Amino acid sequence: MPPTGQVDPLDVTVEDPREGTAVISGEEFLPGCGEPDAGSGEADAGTPDTSVLVTADSRFHSSTGVTVVPEDLSGNDLEILIPQGTGYARRTGTPVAGGMRFDNVPDGEYFLRLNRFYYLSRERHFDLGRNRMGRPDAVYSPFSEGTAALSLTQLAPWQEWTTLNDPGSSLQLISGDVDVYAPLSLNEYVSVGATTLNDPSAWIYNSTGRGLPVLDPAKGDHLYLNQLNSVAAGTMPSGAPMSYQTVVNSLQPPSFAFTPDGTTPLPLSGALQPVAQQPFSMEWRLSEFTRWRTDSNPTGTLSYSAMSLSPMPFGDQDGWVGYQGELFTLSLPRGEDGVIASRLAYGNPYPSSWGVVATVSYAFRSATPVVIGSRTHYPSGNVYVTDRLDPLIASPIQPPISPPRQLRIDGVDAYTSRVVGTTQPVFTWQPPVLGTPKAYVLSIIQLIGTFDAAPTLRFYVPGDRTQVRLPPNVLLPGATYYARVAADGSPHYEPWRAPFITAEKLPAVSSDTFSAVFTTP
């Protein structure tokens, strides 16, 4: 998963997996990239190639391996922007076998725009391919939420939620055979200490961005239902009690057929089994994260920090593919500092071939809220470190890269609120003190008065660039925004060539600086 939490912009317009089962490599035909285009004949000798081919293969990961399915890009909001002075010349694409071809793109840099995402590149073949979880012929219903009829025994004694840092018991539904990760919300009250649970209408929601899947026992579809409980773990550096949540019991019911229809509940019944707890030791140096607070924002404050462990179905050869819930979560209260040196444990109900990935994060946020309509915003930034568990805890956990510094808008300090002079400003910054960025990601977040997702523009540039001039007409007049710049030090990340596939390679590390709010004229 991308450490910056980015959404996949292809999902804005391409919601369902492709039904086809053809397996291609994505390199078998590259029209406009040195090979003859189908039906167009050879290019004249010595004639420079001025086309760019954009492809988008879905790589479906399942127990049978990886199946590659080409996607049709013709329905996507996709174009190329070529810098020209203070503006950009635009190119639209032509659908070709395997993707979209853009002609008359001169040698040099261009932005490939996909919806609200902009990638600065020189590549003649740009790969928008994605890794997907589950078999390629899986069918997903139009219903992303529904109900489940639960009849469960042999639970670990049920716990009540007390605080964010001591969340008690919860249930999660996942599967490596189809793409589903669904936390369950109970409709019936469960007594503290109960070991049975009967709820005919628990609420489920598939958090992967897809509808709930159709389950087919003939295809070997299985589900895991995991119970997570809180476990006491001594004290935090501040002296407050510390606890974490981990998988303690799990149920893998026999395969069964189910088609979500928006009414029929998903039947889940059986006896959960205890999950063996796997111990690990770590030294998490919170102080090595908090020391970068003023680089993240000179007036920012310390916010929440957390460590989580998640499964990597089918191994880690392609990085962290898909999201299949949590094995372990340690959430700390706002402002916690110092060092946590502890021996902890996590439950893992999955096959030994599945890997374990760990993410550690520390957030900083504005000291002053910004109220827009009925919504209160806190501009914020994060430090992320994601890696396989074993190498992450082999040495003290600390960030290998710090935030960029001295963020400016049109040459003026961006950490002070103001009205900018234009809707096409130039953002500049200085490199971080610690680490070498492989790339920078500039995010422009619009602050809105409703509780919908905040509209966000993102610009991805190589790590030797410290400036982005926005294209015209991407910012609204009279609107309120803030900017966030991430220094990404992930060694395998190449957003100028293959942003989604390379973002999932491990390790993944990034640190943000964020501005004060600014308003357009």
Short mmCIF file of C-alpha atoms in Angstrom, two decimals:
data_model
loop_
_atom_site.label_atom_id
_atom_site.label_comp_id
_atom_site.label_asym_id
_atom_site.label_seq_id
_atom_site.Cartn_x
_atom_site.Cartn_y
_atom_site.Cartn_z
CA MET A 1 0.00 0.00 0.00
CA PRO A 2 1.19 3.54 -0.78
CA PRO A 3 2.69 5.01 2.41
CA THR A 4 1.19 8.39 1.70
CA GLY A 5 -2.28 6.87 1.77
CA GLN A 6 -2.99 7.89 -1.81
CA VAL A 7 -6.15 6.61 -3.47
CA ASP A 8 -5.95 4.97 -6.85
CA PRO A 9 -7.22 7.60 -9.33
CA LEU A 10 -8.09 4.90 -11.83
CA ASP A 11 -10.81 3.85 -9.42
CA VAL A 12 -12.55 7.16 -9.97
CA THR A 13 -13.76 5.98 -13.35
CA VAL A 14 -12.92 2.27 -13.47
CA GLU A 15 -14.85 0.62 -10.68
CA ASP A 16 -15.07 -3.05 -11.70
CA PRO A 17 -12.33 -5.55 -12.51
CA ARG A 18 -12.04 -6.58 -16.13
CA GLU A 19 -13.78 -9.84 -16.94
CA GLY A 20 -11.18 -10.98 -19.47
CA THR A 21 -8.63 -13.67 -18.64
CA ALA A 22 -5.97 -13.00 -21.27
CA VAL A 23 -2.47 -13.01 -19.83
CA ILE A 24 -0.02 -10.58 -21.38
CA SER A 25 3.19 -9.11 -20.08
CA GLY A 26 2.45 -5.49 -20.92
CA GLU A 27 5.67 -5.49 -23.02
CA GLU A 28 4.43 -7.63 -25.91
CA PHE A 29 3.28 -4.65 -27.92
CA LEU A 30 4.46 -1.08 -27.50
CA PRO A 31 3.08 0.98 -30.36
CA GLY A 32 4.82 4.30 -30.57
CA CYS A 33 7.74 3.12 -28.43
CA GLY A 34 10.22 1.94 -31.04
CA GLU A 35 8.11 -0.99 -32.30
CA PRO A 36 5.76 -0.74 -35.29
CA ASP A 37 2.22 0.30 -34.43
CA ALA A 38 -0.42 -2.23 -35.47
CA GLY A 39 -1.45 -1.36 -39.02
CA SER A 40 0.69 1.78 -39.21
CA GLY A 41 3.88 0.39 -40.73
CA GLU A 42 7.48 1.05 -39.71
CA ALA A 43 8.60 4.52 -38.77
CA ASP A 44 11.06 6.06 -41.24
CA ALA A 45 14.68 5.41 -40.32
CA GLY A 46 16.11 8.32 -38.39
CA THR A 47 12.70 9.81 -37.60
CA PRO A 48 12.48 10.49 -33.85
CA ASP A 49 9.59 8.88 -32.06
CA THR A 50 7.40 11.57 -30.49
CA SER A 51 4.67 9.34 -29.09
CA VAL A 52 4.01 8.18 -25.53
CA LEU A 53 2.22 4.91 -24.83
CA VAL A 54 0.26 4.64 -21.56
CA THR A 55 -0.81 1.16 -20.45
CA ALA A 56 -2.72 -0.04 -17.40
CA ASP A 57 -2.55 -3.76 -16.74
CA SER A 58 -4.27 -5.16 -13.66
CA ARG A 59 -2.15 -7.78 -11.92
CA PHE A 60 -4.45 -10.05 -9.93
CA HIS A 61 -2.74 -11.85 -7.04
CA SER A 62 -4.26 -15.08 -5.76
CA SER A 63 -3.23 -18.49 -4.46
CA THR A 64 -2.71 -19.65 -8.06
CA GLY A 65 -0.23 -16.87 -8.86
CA VAL A 66 -0.41 -13.56 -10.71
CA THR A 67 -2.71 -13.07 -13.69
CA VAL A 68 -2.21 -9.97 -15.86
CA VAL A 69 -5.28 -8.45 -17.52
CA PRO A 70 -5.03 -5.35 -19.75
CA GLU A 71 -7.39 -2.48 -18.99
CA ASP A 72 -9.18 -0.15 -21.37
CA LEU A 73 -8.07 3.43 -20.70
CA SER A 74 -10.46 5.09 -23.17
CA GLY A 75 -12.98 6.05 -20.47
CA ASN A 76 -10.45 7.76 -18.21
CA ASP A 77 -9.79 11.47 -17.78
CA LEU A 78 -6.24 11.25 -19.13
CA GLU A 79 -4.06 13.81 -20.91
CA ILE A 80 -0.47 15.01 -21.27
CA LEU A 81 0.62 18.55 -20.38
CA ILE A 82 3.88 19.84 -21.91
CA PRO A 83 5.52 22.83 -20.15
CA GLN A 84 5.62 25.96 -22.32
CA GLY A 85 6.84 29.06 -20.51
CA THR A 86 4.44 29.67 -17.65
CA GLY A 87 1.75 27.48 -19.19
CA TYR A 88 1.24 24.05 -20.67
CA ALA A 89 0.40 22.64 -24.10
CA ARG A 90 -2.07 19.78 -23.92
CA ARG A 91 -2.23 16.48 -25.78
CA THR A 92 -5.14 14.05 -25.86
CA GLY A 93 -4.67 10.35 -26.49
CA THR A 94 -5.80 7.85 -29.08
CA PRO A 95 -6.96 4.38 -27.91
CA VAL A 96 -4.71 1.61 -29.22
CA ALA A 97 -4.39 -2.08 -28.44
CA GLY A 98 -3.13 -2.28 -24.88
CA GLY A 99 -3.60 1.33 -23.83
CA MET A 100 -3.60 4.95 -25.00
CA ARG A 101 -1.11 6.61 -27.37
CA PHE A 102 -0.24 10.31 -27.22
CA ASP A 103 1.39 11.76 -30.35
CA ASN A 104 3.51 14.86 -30.93
CA VAL A 105 5.08 14.81 -27.46
CA PRO A 106 8.59 16.25 -27.91
CA ASP A 107 11.59 14.86 -26.12
CA GLY A 108 11.74 16.25 -22.60
CA GLU A 109 9.49 16.51 -19.58
CA TYR A 110 5.73 16.37 -19.50
CA PHE A 111 2.99 15.88 -16.91
CA LEU A 112 0.77 12.87 -17.40
CA ARG A 113 -2.56 13.81 -15.80
CA LEU A 114 -4.93 11.11 -14.59
CA ASN A 115 -8.00 12.81 -13.07
CA ARG A 116 -6.49 14.96 -10.28
CA PHE A 117 -3.07 13.25 -10.24
CA TYR A 118 -0.11 14.69 -12.19
CA TYR A 119 3.10 12.72 -12.87
CA LEU A 120 6.20 14.50 -14.18
CA SER A 121 7.93 12.16 -16.61
CA ARG A 122 10.18 11.73 -19.64
CA GLU A 123 9.17 8.12 -20.28
CA ARG A 124 7.91 6.93 -23.66
CA HIS A 125 6.04 4.04 -22.01
CA PHE A 126 4.14 4.98 -18.85
CA ASP A 127 2.66 2.15 -16.77
CA LEU A 128 -0.54 2.90 -14.84
CA GLY A 129 -0.90 -0.78 -13.97
CA ARG A 130 -2.10 -1.84 -10.55
CA ASN A 131 -1.79 -4.82 -8.29
CA ARG A 132 -5.15 -6.31 -7.33
CA MET A 133 -6.08 -8.83 -4.66
CA GLY A 134 -8.01 -11.97 -5.53
CA ARG A 135 -8.75 -14.02 -8.61
CA PRO A 136 -9.27 -12.08 -11.86
CA ASP A 137 -12.68 -13.60 -12.64
CA ALA A 138 -14.23 -12.61 -9.30
CA VAL A 139 -17.58 -10.82 -9.53
CA TYR A 140 -18.35 -7.84 -7.30
CA SER A 141 -21.88 -6.74 -6.53
CA PRO A 142 -23.07 -3.14 -6.72
CA PHE A 143 -23.53 -3.21 -2.92
CA SER A 144 -20.46 -2.12 -0.91
CA GLU A 145 -22.36 -2.59 2.36
CA GLY A 146 -24.85 -5.07 3.76
CA THR A 147 -25.64 -7.19 6.79
CA ALA A 148 -24.27 -10.41 8.22
CA ALA A 149 -26.11 -12.98 10.33
CA LEU A 150 -23.65 -13.97 13.07
CA SER A 151 -23.91 -17.11 15.19
CA LEU A 152 -20.51 -17.49 16.83
CA THR A 153 -19.17 -19.55 19.72
CA GLN A 154 -15.80 -19.89 21.45
CA LEU A 155 -15.04 -16.18 21.31
CA ALA A 156 -12.28 -14.86 23.49
CA PRO A 157 -14.01 -13.07 26.40
CA TRP A 158 -15.61 -9.98 24.89
CA GLN A 159 -14.21 -6.57 25.87
CA GLU A 160 -15.84 -3.15 25.86
CA TRP A 161 -14.34 -0.19 24.05
CA THR A 162 -12.83 2.29 26.52
CA THR A 163 -10.51 4.66 24.62
CA LEU A 164 -8.78 4.95 21.25
CA ASN A 165 -5.72 3.45 22.92
CA ASP A 166 -7.71 0.59 24.49
CA PRO A 167 -10.33 -0.33 21.86
CA GLY A 168 -11.57 -3.62 23.33
CA SER A 169 -12.99 -6.28 20.98
CA SER A 170 -13.79 -6.05 17.28
CA LEU A 171 -14.45 -8.33 14.29
CA GLN A 172 -12.99 -8.23 10.78
CA LEU A 173 -13.89 -10.20 7.66
CA ILE A 174 -11.22 -10.75 5.00
CA SER A 175 -10.28 -13.13 2.17
CA GLY A 176 -7.26 -13.60 -0.05
CA ASP A 177 -9.38 -15.25 -2.75
CA VAL A 178 -11.56 -12.20 -3.41
CA ASP A 179 -10.87 -8.56 -2.63
CA VAL A 180 -12.70 -7.90 0.62
CA TYR A 181 -11.75 -6.28 3.92
CA ALA A 182 -14.86 -5.59 5.99
CA PRO A 183 -14.92 -4.53 9.64
CA LEU A 184 -18.19 -5.58 11.30
CA SER A 185 -20.40 -3.30 13.39
CA LEU A 186 -22.68 -5.17 15.76
CA ASN A 187 -26.38 -4.39 16.02
CA GLU A 188 -26.83 -6.45 19.21
CA TYR A 189 -25.21 -5.65 22.56
CA VAL A 190 -22.56 -8.15 23.69
CA SER A 191 -21.95 -8.46 27.42
CA VAL A 192 -18.44 -8.04 28.75
CA GLY A 193 -16.87 -11.48 29.11
CA ALA A 194 -19.31 -13.17 26.69
CA THR A 195 -17.96 -16.02 24.57
CA THR A 196 -20.96 -16.40 22.26
CA LEU A 197 -22.45 -13.90 19.85
CA ASN A 198 -25.77 -13.96 17.99
CA ASP A 199 -26.57 -11.00 15.81
CA PRO A 200 -28.88 -11.45 12.78
CA SER A 201 -28.12 -8.04 11.31
CA ALA A 202 -24.53 -6.98 11.95
CA TRP A 203 -23.42 -4.27 9.50
CA ILE A 204 -20.54 -4.94 7.09
CA TYR A 205 -18.81 -2.60 4.65
CA ASN A 206 -16.19 -3.58 2.09
CA SER A 207 -13.41 -1.04 2.67
CA THR A 208 -11.39 -1.97 -0.44
CA GLY A 209 -13.41 0.34 -2.67
CA ARG A 210 -15.27 -2.51 -4.37
CA GLY A 211 -18.72 -3.93 -3.87
CA LEU A 212 -19.17 -7.00 -1.71
CA PRO A 213 -17.96 -10.04 -3.67
CA VAL A 214 -19.97 -12.96 -5.00
CA LEU A 215 -18.60 -16.08 -3.25
CA ASP A 216 -18.16 -19.17 -5.39
CA PRO A 217 -17.19 -22.44 -3.64
CA ALA A 218 -16.31 -23.99 -7.01
CA LYS A 219 -13.53 -21.39 -7.26
CA GLY A 220 -12.31 -22.12 -3.74
CA ASP A 221 -13.41 -18.81 -2.18
CA HIS A 222 -12.75 -18.74 1.56
CA LEU A 223 -13.33 -16.16 4.26
CA TYR A 224 -11.57 -15.42 7.54
CA LEU A 225 -13.53 -13.92 10.43
CA ASN A 226 -11.06 -12.55 12.98
CA GLN A 227 -11.68 -11.39 16.54
CA LEU A 228 -9.30 -8.75 17.85
CA ASN A 229 -8.92 -7.98 21.56
CA SER A 230 -6.95 -5.47 23.60
CA VAL A 231 -3.85 -6.68 25.46
CA ALA A 232 -2.22 -4.76 28.34
CA ALA A 233 1.45 -3.96 27.64
CA GLY A 234 2.86 -1.99 30.55
CA THR A 235 3.21 1.78 30.40
CA MET A 236 4.04 4.43 27.83
CA PRO A 237 6.97 6.84 28.26
CA SER A 238 4.53 9.31 29.81
CA GLY A 239 3.58 6.73 32.45
CA ALA A 240 0.06 6.17 31.10
CA PRO A 241 -1.12 2.55 30.65
CA MET A 242 -0.27 1.08 27.25
CA SER A 243 -2.26 -1.58 25.40
CA TYR A 244 -2.47 -2.89 21.87
CA GLN A 245 -5.11 -4.74 19.87
CA THR A 246 -4.36 -8.01 18.09
CA VAL A 247 -6.05 -11.05 16.53
CA VAL A 248 -6.82 -13.54 19.32
CA ASN A 249 -9.39 -15.89 17.74
CA SER A 250 -10.31 -16.73 14.15
CA LEU A 251 -12.89 -18.65 12.14
CA GLN A 252 -12.44 -19.94 8.59
CA PRO A 253 -15.84 -21.35 7.65
CA PRO A 254 -16.17 -23.90 4.82
CA SER A 255 -16.58 -22.43 1.33
CA PHE A 256 -20.16 -21.50 0.51
CA ALA A 257 -22.06 -19.71 -2.23
CA PHE A 258 -23.35 -16.19 -1.60
CA THR A 259 -24.53 -13.39 -3.87
CA PRO A 260 -25.02 -10.01 -2.18
CA ASP A 261 -28.37 -8.51 -3.12
CA GLY A 262 -28.68 -5.66 -0.62
CA THR A 263 -31.16 -7.62 1.52
CA THR A 264 -30.01 -11.16 2.28
CA PRO A 265 -27.52 -11.25 5.18
CA LEU A 266 -24.18 -12.99 4.77
CA PRO A 267 -24.35 -16.11 7.02
CA LEU A 268 -21.33 -16.49 9.32
CA SER A 269 -21.48 -19.21 11.96
CA GLY A 270 -19.13 -21.53 13.76
CA ALA A 271 -16.68 -21.91 16.62
CA LEU A 272 -13.71 -19.56 16.60
CA GLN A 273 -10.31 -21.04 17.38
CA PRO A 274 -7.52 -19.44 19.42
CA VAL A 275 -4.69 -17.97 17.36
CA ALA A 276 -1.10 -18.56 18.47
CA GLN A 277 0.61 -15.35 19.60
CA GLN A 278 3.98 -14.62 18.03
CA PRO A 279 6.27 -12.52 20.25
CA PHE A 280 8.55 -9.77 18.97
CA SER A 281 10.74 -7.11 20.58
CA MET A 282 11.11 -3.56 19.37
CA GLU A 283 12.64 -0.23 20.31
CA TRP A 284 10.53 2.57 18.90
CA ARG A 285 12.29 5.91 19.27
CA LEU A 286 9.39 8.34 19.25
CA SER A 287 11.80 11.17 20.00
CA GLU A 288 13.49 10.60 16.62
CA PHE A 289 10.11 11.35 15.01
CA THR A 290 9.07 14.28 17.19
CA ARG A 291 12.39 16.07 16.65
CA TRP A 292 11.19 16.97 13.14
CA ARG A 293 8.06 18.80 14.31
CA THR A 294 9.25 22.28 13.32
CA ASP A 295 10.43 21.08 9.91
CA SER A 296 6.97 19.63 9.33
CA ASN A 297 5.49 22.99 10.31
CA PRO A 298 7.20 25.66 12.45
CA THR A 299 4.07 26.19 14.57
CA GLY A 300 2.71 22.64 14.34
CA THR A 301 1.95 20.41 17.32
CA LEU A 302 2.47 16.71 18.01
CA SER A 303 -0.51 14.55 17.10
CA TYR A 304 -1.18 10.81 17.07
CA SER A 305 1.33 8.03 16.48
CA ALA A 306 0.69 4.37 15.75
CA MET A 307 2.26 1.06 14.81
CA SER A 308 0.34 -1.60 12.90
CA LEU A 309 1.06 -5.06 11.50
CA SER A 310 -0.86 -6.42 8.52
CA PRO A 311 -0.72 -9.59 6.44
CA MET A 312 0.87 -9.72 2.98
CA PRO A 313 -1.11 -12.45 1.22
CA PHE A 314 0.93 -14.81 -0.95
CA GLY A 315 4.27 -13.31 0.05
CA ASP A 316 6.14 -10.09 -0.53
CA GLN A 317 7.81 -10.59 -3.90
CA ASP A 318 5.71 -7.75 -5.34
CA GLY A 319 5.61 -5.69 -2.16
CA TRP A 320 2.55 -4.98 -0.05
CA VAL A 321 -0.31 -5.93 -2.36
CA GLY A 322 -3.90 -5.34 -1.25
CA TYR A 323 -5.15 -4.57 2.24
CA GLN A 324 -6.34 -7.44 4.38
CA GLY A 325 -6.96 -5.89 7.77
CA GLU A 326 -4.71 -5.73 10.81
CA LEU A 327 -2.93 -8.34 12.88
CA PHE A 328 -1.83 -5.82 15.51
CA THR A 329 -2.36 -2.12 16.25
CA LEU A 330 -0.66 0.00 18.89
CA SER A 331 -2.19 3.50 18.99
CA LEU A 332 -0.66 6.17 21.22
CA PRO A 333 -2.34 9.30 22.57
CA ARG A 334 -1.65 12.68 21.04
CA GLY A 335 1.81 14.06 21.88
CA GLU A 336 3.43 10.88 23.23
CA ASP A 337 7.23 11.16 23.16
CA GLY A 338 10.32 9.31 24.34
CA VAL A 339 11.21 5.66 23.66
CA ILE A 340 9.08 2.50 23.75
CA ALA A 341 11.23 -0.58 24.29
CA SER A 342 8.88 -3.54 24.74
CA ARG A 343 8.30 -7.21 24.07
CA LEU A 344 4.87 -7.59 22.47
CA ALA A 345 3.02 -10.27 20.49
CA TYR A 346 0.59 -10.57 17.60
CA GLY A 347 -1.82 -13.24 16.41
CA ASN A 348 -1.56 -14.50 12.83
CA PRO A 349 -4.20 -16.97 11.53
CA TYR A 350 -2.86 -17.06 7.98
CA PRO A 351 -0.63 -19.54 6.10
CA SER A 352 3.12 -19.31 6.65
CA SER A 353 3.50 -18.23 3.00
CA TRP A 354 1.80 -14.92 3.86
CA GLY A 355 4.23 -12.25 4.99
CA VAL A 356 3.85 -9.60 7.68
CA VAL A 357 4.30 -5.89 7.00
CA ALA A 358 4.70 -3.20 9.67
CA THR A 359 3.87 0.50 9.43
CA VAL A 360 4.93 3.14 11.94
CA SER A 361 3.59 6.68 11.67
CA TYR A 362 3.75 9.94 13.56
CA ALA A 363 1.42 12.84 12.71
CA PHE A 364 1.85 16.58 13.20
CA ARG A 365 -0.99 19.04 12.89
CA SER A 366 -1.80 22.72 12.96
CA ALA A 367 -2.17 24.22 16.42
CA THR A 368 -5.14 26.28 15.22
CA PRO A 369 -8.30 24.80 13.68
CA VAL A 370 -9.75 26.15 10.47
CA VAL A 371 -13.56 26.25 10.36
CA ILE A 372 -15.25 26.09 6.95
CA GLY A 373 -19.03 25.95 7.15
CA SER A 374 -19.94 23.22 9.62
CA ARG A 375 -16.58 21.45 9.39
CA THR A 376 -13.42 21.96 11.45
CA HIS A 377 -10.12 21.24 9.71
CA TYR A 378 -6.59 20.78 11.07
CA PRO A 379 -3.94 20.92 8.35
CA SER A 380 -1.53 18.07 9.03
CA GLY A 381 1.44 16.02 7.87
CA ASN A 382 2.90 12.63 8.69
CA VAL A 383 6.09 10.63 8.91
CA TYR A 384 5.69 7.05 7.60
CA VAL A 385 7.99 4.04 7.78
CA THR A 386 6.74 0.78 6.23
CA ASP A 387 8.71 -2.43 5.87
CA ARG A 388 8.59 -6.15 6.45
CA LEU A 389 8.39 -6.72 10.18
CA ASP A 390 11.74 -8.45 10.66
CA PRO A 391 13.97 -5.78 9.09
CA LEU A 392 11.95 -2.99 10.68
CA ILE A 393 12.51 -4.24 14.24
CA ALA A 394 16.08 -5.47 13.66
CA SER A 395 17.30 -2.03 14.77
CA PRO A 396 15.71 0.91 16.61
CA ILE A 397 12.69 2.25 14.72
CA GLN A 398 13.34 5.78 13.53
CA PRO A 399 12.64 7.73 10.32
CA PRO A 400 15.30 7.50 7.58
CA ILE A 401 14.07 10.73 5.98
CA SER A 402 12.89 14.03 7.46
CA PRO A 403 10.37 16.55 6.07
CA PRO A 404 11.21 19.04 3.34
CA ARG A 405 11.85 22.56 4.61
CA GLN A 406 11.04 26.18 3.85
CA LEU A 407 7.87 25.64 1.85
CA ARG A 408 7.01 28.77 -0.12
CA ILE A 409 4.19 29.93 -2.39
CA ASP A 410 5.33 32.40 -5.06
CA GLY A 411 8.46 33.00 -3.00
CA VAL A 412 6.56 33.89 0.20
CA ASP A 413 6.63 31.84 3.42
CA ALA A 414 3.83 29.26 3.15
CA TYR A 415 3.59 28.67 6.91
CA THR A 416 1.67 31.94 7.37
CA SER A 417 -1.94 32.22 6.19
CA ARG A 418 -2.63 34.64 3.38
CA VAL A 419 -4.47 35.29 0.15
CA VAL A 420 -2.24 34.26 -2.76
CA GLY A 421 -1.96 36.50 -5.79
CA THR A 422 -3.06 34.03 -8.46
CA THR A 423 -4.84 30.73 -9.03
CA GLN A 424 -1.65 29.42 -10.69
CA PRO A 425 0.97 29.78 -7.94
CA VAL A 426 4.48 28.31 -7.85
CA PHE A 427 5.35 26.05 -4.90
CA THR A 428 8.99 25.71 -3.86
CA TRP A 429 10.76 23.97 -0.98
CA GLN A 430 14.18 22.94 0.28
CA PRO A 431 15.39 19.32 0.59
CA PRO A 432 15.17 17.55 3.97
CA VAL A 433 18.03 17.61 6.44
CA LEU A 434 17.95 13.82 6.81
CA GLY A 435 17.87 11.37 3.91
CA THR A 436 17.76 11.64 0.13
CA PRO A 437 14.34 11.87 -1.57
CA LYS A 438 13.65 9.59 -4.50
CA ALA A 439 10.56 11.69 -5.27
CA TYR A 440 8.46 14.54 -3.92
CA VAL A 441 4.66 14.57 -3.79
CA LEU A 442 2.93 17.96 -3.62
CA SER A 443 -0.68 17.67 -2.45
CA ILE A 444 -3.09 20.61 -2.59
CA ILE A 445 -6.05 19.92 -0.29
CA GLN A 446 -9.19 22.03 -0.54
CA LEU A 447 -10.94 22.71 2.76
CA ILE A 448 -14.71 22.35 2.39
CA GLY A 449 -17.74 22.89 4.58
CA THR A 450 -19.22 19.41 4.20
CA PHE A 451 -17.97 16.04 5.43
CA ASP A 452 -17.32 14.68 1.96
CA ALA A 453 -13.76 13.69 1.02
CA ALA A 454 -11.66 16.82 0.63
CA PRO A 455 -10.85 17.44 -3.06
CA THR A 456 -7.11 16.90 -3.48
CA LEU A 457 -4.66 17.57 -6.31
CA ARG A 458 -1.36 15.67 -6.32
CA PHE A 459 1.81 16.38 -8.26
CA TYR A 460 4.60 13.77 -8.39
CA VAL A 461 8.10 14.94 -9.33
CA PRO A 462 11.58 13.36 -9.15
CA GLY A 463 13.69 13.93 -6.06
CA ASP A 464 15.98 16.44 -7.79
CA ARG A 465 13.09 18.88 -8.24
CA THR A 466 12.01 21.36 -5.60
CA GLN A 467 9.46 23.40 -7.56
CA VAL A 468 6.02 22.93 -9.12
CA ARG A 469 4.08 25.54 -11.07
CA LEU A 470 0.41 24.62 -11.07
CA PRO A 471 -1.39 24.39 -14.40
CA PRO A 472 -4.05 27.05 -14.97
CA ASN A 473 -7.61 26.54 -13.77
CA VAL A 474 -6.89 23.71 -11.30
CA LEU A 475 -7.52 25.92 -8.25
CA LEU A 476 -10.93 27.50 -7.78
CA PRO A 477 -11.24 31.25 -7.21
CA GLY A 478 -12.17 32.27 -3.68
CA ALA A 479 -11.42 28.80 -2.26
CA THR A 480 -9.39 27.77 0.79
CA TYR A 481 -6.54 25.25 0.59
CA TYR A 482 -3.42 24.03 2.26
CA ALA A 483 -0.38 22.37 0.74
CA ARG A 484 1.56 19.30 1.85
CA VAL A 485 4.90 18.22 0.39
CA ALA A 486 6.14 14.69 1.07
CA ALA A 487 9.80 13.78 0.70
CA ASP A 488 9.64 10.13 -0.35
CA GLY A 489 12.81 8.12 0.21
CA SER A 490 11.43 4.73 -0.83
CA PRO A 491 14.28 3.14 -2.83
CA HIS A 492 12.05 1.43 -5.43
CA TYR A 493 9.49 4.21 -5.93
CA GLU A 494 9.32 5.54 -9.52
CA PRO A 495 6.15 7.61 -9.97
CA TRP A 496 7.50 8.96 -13.29
CA ARG A 497 7.32 5.43 -14.77
CA ALA A 498 4.97 3.14 -12.79
CA PRO A 499 3.44 4.99 -9.83
CA PHE A 500 1.14 2.30 -8.43
CA ILE A 501 3.25 -0.81 -8.83
CA THR A 502 6.45 0.77 -7.51
CA ALA A 503 4.65 2.44 -4.57
CA GLU A 504 3.99 -1.02 -3.10
CA LYS A 505 7.63 -2.09 -3.09
CA LEU A 506 9.24 -2.19 0.33
CA PRO A 507 10.62 -0.41 2.26
CA ALA A 508 8.47 2.70 1.89
CA VAL A 509 9.40 5.87 3.80
CA SER A 510 8.19 9.47 3.58
CA SER A 511 7.97 12.67 5.63
CA ASP A 512 5.68 15.69 5.12
CA THR A 513 5.87 19.41 5.55
CA PHE A 514 2.54 21.26 5.44
CA SER A 515 1.54 24.87 4.97
CA ALA A 516 -0.88 27.18 6.66
CA VAL A 517 -4.15 27.69 4.84
CA PHE A 518 -4.20 29.98 1.84
CA THR A 519 -7.09 31.47 -0.13
CA THR A 520 -7.21 32.09 -3.84
CA PRO A 521 -8.28 35.50 -5.17
#
